[in-house]
Coordinates of C-alpha atoms in Angstrom, one line a residue:
X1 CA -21.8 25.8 -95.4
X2 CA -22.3 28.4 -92.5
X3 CA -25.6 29.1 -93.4
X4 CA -26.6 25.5 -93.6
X5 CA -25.5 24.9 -90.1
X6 CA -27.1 28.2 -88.9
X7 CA -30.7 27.1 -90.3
X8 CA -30.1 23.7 -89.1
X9 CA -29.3 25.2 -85.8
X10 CA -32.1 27.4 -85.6
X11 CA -34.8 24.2 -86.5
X12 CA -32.9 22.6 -83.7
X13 CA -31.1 20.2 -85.0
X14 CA -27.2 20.3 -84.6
X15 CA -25.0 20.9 -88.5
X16 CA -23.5 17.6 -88.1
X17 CA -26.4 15.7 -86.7
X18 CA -29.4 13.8 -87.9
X19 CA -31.5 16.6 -89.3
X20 CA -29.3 18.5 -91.6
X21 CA -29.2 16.5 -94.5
X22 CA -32.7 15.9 -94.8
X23 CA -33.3 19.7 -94.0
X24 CA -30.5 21.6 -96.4
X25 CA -32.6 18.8 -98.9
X26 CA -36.1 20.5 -98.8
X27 CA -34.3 23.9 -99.2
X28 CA -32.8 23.1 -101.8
X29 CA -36.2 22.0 -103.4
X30 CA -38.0 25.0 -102.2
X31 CA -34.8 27.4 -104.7
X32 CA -34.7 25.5 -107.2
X33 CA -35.8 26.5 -110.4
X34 CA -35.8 23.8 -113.3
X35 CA -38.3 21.0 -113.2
X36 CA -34.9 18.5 -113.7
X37 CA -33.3 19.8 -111.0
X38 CA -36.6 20.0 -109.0
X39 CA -36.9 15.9 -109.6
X40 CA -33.8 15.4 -108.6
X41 CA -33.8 17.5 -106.0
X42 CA -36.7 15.3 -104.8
X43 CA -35.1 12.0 -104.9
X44 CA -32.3 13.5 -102.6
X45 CA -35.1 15.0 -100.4
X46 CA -36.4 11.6 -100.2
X47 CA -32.9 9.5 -99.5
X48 CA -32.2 11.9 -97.1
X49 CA -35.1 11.7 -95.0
X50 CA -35.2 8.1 -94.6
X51 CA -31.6 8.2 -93.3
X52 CA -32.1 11.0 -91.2
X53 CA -35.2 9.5 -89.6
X54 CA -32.8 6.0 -89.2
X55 CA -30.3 8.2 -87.4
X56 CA -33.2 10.0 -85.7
X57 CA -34.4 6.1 -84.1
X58 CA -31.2 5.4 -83.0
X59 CA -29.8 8.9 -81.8
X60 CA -32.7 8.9 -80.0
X61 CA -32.7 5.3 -78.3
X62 CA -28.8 6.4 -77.3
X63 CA -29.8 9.8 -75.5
X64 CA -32.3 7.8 -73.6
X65 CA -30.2 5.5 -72.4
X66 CA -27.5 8.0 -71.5
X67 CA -30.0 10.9 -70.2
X68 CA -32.0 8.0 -68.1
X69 CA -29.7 8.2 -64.7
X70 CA -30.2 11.4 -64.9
X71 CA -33.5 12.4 -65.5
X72 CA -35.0 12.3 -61.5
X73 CA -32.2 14.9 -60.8
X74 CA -33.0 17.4 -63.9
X75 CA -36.6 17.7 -63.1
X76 CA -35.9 18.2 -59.5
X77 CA -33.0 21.0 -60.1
X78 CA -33.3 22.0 -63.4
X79 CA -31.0 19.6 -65.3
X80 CA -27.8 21.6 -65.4
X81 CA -25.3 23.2 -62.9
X82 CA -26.6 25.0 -59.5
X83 CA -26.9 28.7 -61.2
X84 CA -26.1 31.3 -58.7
X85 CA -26.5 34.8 -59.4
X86 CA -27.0 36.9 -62.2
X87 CA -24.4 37.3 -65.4
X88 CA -23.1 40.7 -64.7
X89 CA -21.0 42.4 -67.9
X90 CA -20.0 38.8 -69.3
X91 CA -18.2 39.3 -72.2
X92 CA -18.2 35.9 -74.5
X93 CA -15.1 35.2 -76.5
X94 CA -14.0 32.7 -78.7
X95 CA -12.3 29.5 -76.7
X96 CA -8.6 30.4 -76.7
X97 CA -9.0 33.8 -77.3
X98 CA -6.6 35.9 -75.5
X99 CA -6.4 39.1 -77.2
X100 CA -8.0 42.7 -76.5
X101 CA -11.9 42.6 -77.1
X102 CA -13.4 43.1 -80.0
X103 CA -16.8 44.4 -81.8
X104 CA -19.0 41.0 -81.5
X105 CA -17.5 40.0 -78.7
X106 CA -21.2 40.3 -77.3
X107 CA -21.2 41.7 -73.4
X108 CA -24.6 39.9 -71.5
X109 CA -25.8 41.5 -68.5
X110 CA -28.6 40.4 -66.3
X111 CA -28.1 42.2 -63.5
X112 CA -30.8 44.5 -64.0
X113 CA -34.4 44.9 -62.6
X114 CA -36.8 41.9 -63.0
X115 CA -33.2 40.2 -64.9
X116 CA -32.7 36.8 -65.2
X117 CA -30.0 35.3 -67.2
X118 CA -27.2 32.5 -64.8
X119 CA -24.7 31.2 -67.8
X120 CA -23.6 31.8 -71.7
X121 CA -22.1 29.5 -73.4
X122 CA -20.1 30.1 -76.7
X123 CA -20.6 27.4 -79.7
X124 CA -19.6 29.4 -82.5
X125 CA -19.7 32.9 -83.3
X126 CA -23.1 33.4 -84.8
X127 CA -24.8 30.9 -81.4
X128 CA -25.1 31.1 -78.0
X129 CA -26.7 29.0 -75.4
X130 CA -28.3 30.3 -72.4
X131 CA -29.0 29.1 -69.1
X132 CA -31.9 31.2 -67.0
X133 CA -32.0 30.4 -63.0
X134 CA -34.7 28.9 -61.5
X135 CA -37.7 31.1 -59.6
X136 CA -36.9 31.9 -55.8
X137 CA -36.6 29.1 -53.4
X138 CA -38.4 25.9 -56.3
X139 CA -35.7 25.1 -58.5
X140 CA -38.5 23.2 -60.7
X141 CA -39.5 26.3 -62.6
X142 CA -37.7 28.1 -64.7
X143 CA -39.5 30.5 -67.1
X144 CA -38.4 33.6 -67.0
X145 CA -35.6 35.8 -69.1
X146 CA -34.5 39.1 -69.0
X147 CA -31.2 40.2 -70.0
X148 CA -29.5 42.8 -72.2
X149 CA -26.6 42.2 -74.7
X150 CA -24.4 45.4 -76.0
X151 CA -20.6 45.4 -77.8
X152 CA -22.2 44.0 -80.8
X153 CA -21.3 44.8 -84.9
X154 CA -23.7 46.2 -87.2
X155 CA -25.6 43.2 -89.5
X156 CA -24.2 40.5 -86.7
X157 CA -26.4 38.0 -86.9
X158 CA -26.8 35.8 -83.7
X159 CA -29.2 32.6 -82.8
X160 CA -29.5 32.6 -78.8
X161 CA -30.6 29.3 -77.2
X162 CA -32.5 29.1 -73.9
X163 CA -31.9 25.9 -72.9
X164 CA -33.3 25.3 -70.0
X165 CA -37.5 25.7 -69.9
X166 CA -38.9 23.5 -67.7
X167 CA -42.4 23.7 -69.0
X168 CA -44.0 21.1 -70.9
X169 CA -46.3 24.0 -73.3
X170 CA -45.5 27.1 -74.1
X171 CA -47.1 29.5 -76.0
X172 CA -44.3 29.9 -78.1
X173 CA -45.2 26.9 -80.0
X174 CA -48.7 28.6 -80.4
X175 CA -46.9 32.2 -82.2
X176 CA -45.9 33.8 -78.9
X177 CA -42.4 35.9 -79.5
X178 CA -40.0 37.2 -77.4
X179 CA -39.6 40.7 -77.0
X180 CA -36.9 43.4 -77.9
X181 CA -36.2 46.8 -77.4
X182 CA -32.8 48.9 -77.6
X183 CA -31.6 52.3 -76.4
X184 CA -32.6 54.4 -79.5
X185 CA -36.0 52.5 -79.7
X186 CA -37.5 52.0 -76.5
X187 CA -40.6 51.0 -76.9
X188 CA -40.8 47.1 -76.7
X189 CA -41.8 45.0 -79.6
X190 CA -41.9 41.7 -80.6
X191 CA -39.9 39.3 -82.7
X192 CA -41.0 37.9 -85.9
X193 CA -42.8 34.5 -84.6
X194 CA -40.7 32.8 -87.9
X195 CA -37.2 33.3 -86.3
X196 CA -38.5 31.5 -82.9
X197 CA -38.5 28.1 -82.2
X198 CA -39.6 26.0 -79.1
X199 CA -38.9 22.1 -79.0
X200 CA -37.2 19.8 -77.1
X201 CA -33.3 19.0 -77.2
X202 CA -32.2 15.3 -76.2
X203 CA -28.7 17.6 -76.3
X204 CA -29.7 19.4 -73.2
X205 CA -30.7 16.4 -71.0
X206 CA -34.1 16.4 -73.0
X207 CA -34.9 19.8 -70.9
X208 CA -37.2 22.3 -73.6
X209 CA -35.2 24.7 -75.8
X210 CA -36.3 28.1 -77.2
X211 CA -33.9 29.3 -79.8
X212 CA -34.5 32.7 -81.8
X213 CA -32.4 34.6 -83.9
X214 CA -31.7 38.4 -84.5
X215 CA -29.6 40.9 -86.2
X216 CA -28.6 43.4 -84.8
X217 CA -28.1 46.5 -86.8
X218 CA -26.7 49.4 -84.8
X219 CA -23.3 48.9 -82.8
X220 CA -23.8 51.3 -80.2
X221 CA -27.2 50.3 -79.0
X222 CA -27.6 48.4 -75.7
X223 CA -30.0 45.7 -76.7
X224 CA -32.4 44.2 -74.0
X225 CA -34.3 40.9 -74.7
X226 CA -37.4 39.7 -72.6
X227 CA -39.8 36.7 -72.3
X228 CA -42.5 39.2 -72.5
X229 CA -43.2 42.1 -71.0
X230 CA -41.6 43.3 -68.0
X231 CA -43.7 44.6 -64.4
X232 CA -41.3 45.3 -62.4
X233 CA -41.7 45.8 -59.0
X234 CA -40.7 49.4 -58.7
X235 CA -43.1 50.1 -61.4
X236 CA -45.7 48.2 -58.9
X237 CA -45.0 50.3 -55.7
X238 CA -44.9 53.5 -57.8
X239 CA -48.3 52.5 -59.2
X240 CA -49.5 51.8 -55.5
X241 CA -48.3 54.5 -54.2
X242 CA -49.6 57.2 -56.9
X243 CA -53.5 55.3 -55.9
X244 CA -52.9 56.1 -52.0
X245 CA -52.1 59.8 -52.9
X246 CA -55.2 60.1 -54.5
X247 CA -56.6 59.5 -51.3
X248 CA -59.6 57.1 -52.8
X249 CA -62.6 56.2 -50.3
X250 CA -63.2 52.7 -52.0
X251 CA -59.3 51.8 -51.5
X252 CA -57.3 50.7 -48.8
X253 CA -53.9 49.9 -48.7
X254 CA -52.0 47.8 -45.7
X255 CA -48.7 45.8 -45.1
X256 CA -48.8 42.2 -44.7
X257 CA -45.3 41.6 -44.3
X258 CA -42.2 41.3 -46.3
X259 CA -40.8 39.0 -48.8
X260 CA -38.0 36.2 -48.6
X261 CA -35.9 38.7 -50.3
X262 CA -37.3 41.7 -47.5
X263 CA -39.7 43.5 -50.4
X264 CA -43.3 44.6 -49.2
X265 CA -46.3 43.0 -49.7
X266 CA -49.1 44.7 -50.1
X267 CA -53.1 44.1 -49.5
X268 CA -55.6 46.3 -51.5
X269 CA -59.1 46.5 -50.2
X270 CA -61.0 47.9 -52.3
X271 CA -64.9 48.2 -51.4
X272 CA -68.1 50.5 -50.8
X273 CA -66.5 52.7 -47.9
X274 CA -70.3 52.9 -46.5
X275 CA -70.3 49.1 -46.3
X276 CA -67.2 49.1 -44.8
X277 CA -68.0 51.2 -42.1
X278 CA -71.2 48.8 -41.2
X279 CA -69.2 46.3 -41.1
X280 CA -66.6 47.9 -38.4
X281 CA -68.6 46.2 -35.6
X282 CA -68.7 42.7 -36.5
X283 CA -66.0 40.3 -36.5
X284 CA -62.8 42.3 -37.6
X285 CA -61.1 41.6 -40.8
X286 CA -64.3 40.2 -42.1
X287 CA -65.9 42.4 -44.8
X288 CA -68.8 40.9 -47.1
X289 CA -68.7 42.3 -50.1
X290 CA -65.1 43.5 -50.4
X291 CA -62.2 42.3 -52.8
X292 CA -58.9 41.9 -51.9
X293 CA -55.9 41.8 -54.3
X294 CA -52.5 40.7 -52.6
X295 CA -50.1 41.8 -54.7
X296 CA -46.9 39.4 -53.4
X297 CA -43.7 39.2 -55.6
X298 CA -40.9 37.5 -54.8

């Protein structure tokens, strides 16, 4: 029974709601062996999906209805609780639990460069839903993860919800993965496109869900998960500044100011220094001919 409620889960579609029957069904037909059992197995398949798409009609007509007062405040602020500031060492337990911690107790922490993870919440011990915070200063968008997850046991197998996308398309639903790296293998890589899921969730005020699940298989690695690949911006400025060393004729590189959050932006001008100079005595800041890249990060 656990693992039917995990692959219902993960297809997302709740153990006891309107998609399990009809989906533990089709498993069922796809392990069976016999050509009796596979008939019958059928004719479950097939009473099972007409009353899971019944329920499907009117679970749906009653999320509407509920989720309707509400809908003009979730696109506007994201659809759940103001999120303010990052998780920072959260350790997840069990509701109730009071003892010491424990292996699996799974520590989240966002507080890292480029992180972005606001809230966890526990539904059992194998799922976890995830809330990430919206981009500086437009609560509309919310995109981005980047968190890390460490205290975990060897063969703990987890499904981790983002619950919160506010984007319509995604190219997860086109074989896009999240990515994963630990402390004994550093180098990113990407999750098998099989174990990801993107859809939407009338259980989330109808917001876009991406669940994914994982196994972890060593306990003392610190596990970091990523909507793709981090730039951070120390790895820009480093970058930059390793180009203005070289002292380069073509590029340029000036201040334009600073950031809401008191980072520099930078302009590169990068151009034929000859033309450049030509151009010194016409109207200044104009330069035909040359590119500029502003490289601004919030």
């Amino acid at each position: 029974m656990q693992l039917h409620g995990i692959i219902c889960r993960v297809a997302g579609r709740h153990p006891c709601g309107w998609g399990s029957c009809a989906l533990f069904a089709r498993l069922h037909l796809l392990v069976t062996s016999s050509h009796s059992s596979r008939a019958a197995a059928r004719r479950r398949l097939g009473n099972a999906r007409s009353a899971s798409e019944a329920c499907v009609r009117l679970y749906g007509r009653m999320m509407e209805e509920n989720s309707r007062e509400h809908l003009d405040t979730d696109n506007e602020m994201g659809g759940e609780d103001a999120l303010v500031g990052n998780v920072n060492k959260l350790m997840v337990t069990p509701p109730g639990y009071t003892g010491p911690p424990k292996k699996g107790h799974i520590v989240f922490d966002a507080c890292i460069e480029s992180g972005n993870l606001g809230r966890v919440d526990y539904i059992s011990e194998f799922e976890f839903d995830l809330f990430i915070r919206p981009d500086t200063c437009n609560p509309r968008f919310r995109v981005w993860f980047n968190f890390t997850v460490e205290n975990v046991r060897e063969t703990q197998r987890v499904i981790f919800n983002i619950v919160n996308f506010s984007k319509t398309k995604s190219l997860y639903r086109d074989g896009m993965s999240p990515v994963v790296k630990s402390t004994s293998r550093p180098k990113w890589q990407r999750l098998p496109a099989k174990n990801v899921y993107y859809y939407r969730c009338p259980d989330h005020r109808r917001n876009y869900v991406m669940s994914f699940a994982f196994c972890f298989d060593r306990e003392d690695d610190v596990y970091q998960f990523s909507y793709c690949y981090p730039y951070t911006y120390s790895r820009l400025q480093h970058y930059l500044a390793s180009l203005e060393r070289r002292n380069l004729d073509y590029l340029q590189r000036e201040q334009l100011g600073l950031s809401v959050q008191q980072r520099r932006l930078d302009l590169l001008t990068i151009t034929n220094p000859a033309a450049a100079q030509e151009q010194k005595p016409a109207k200044r800041g104009l330069f035909p001919q040359v590119v500029s890249i502003s490289a601004i990060l919030s």
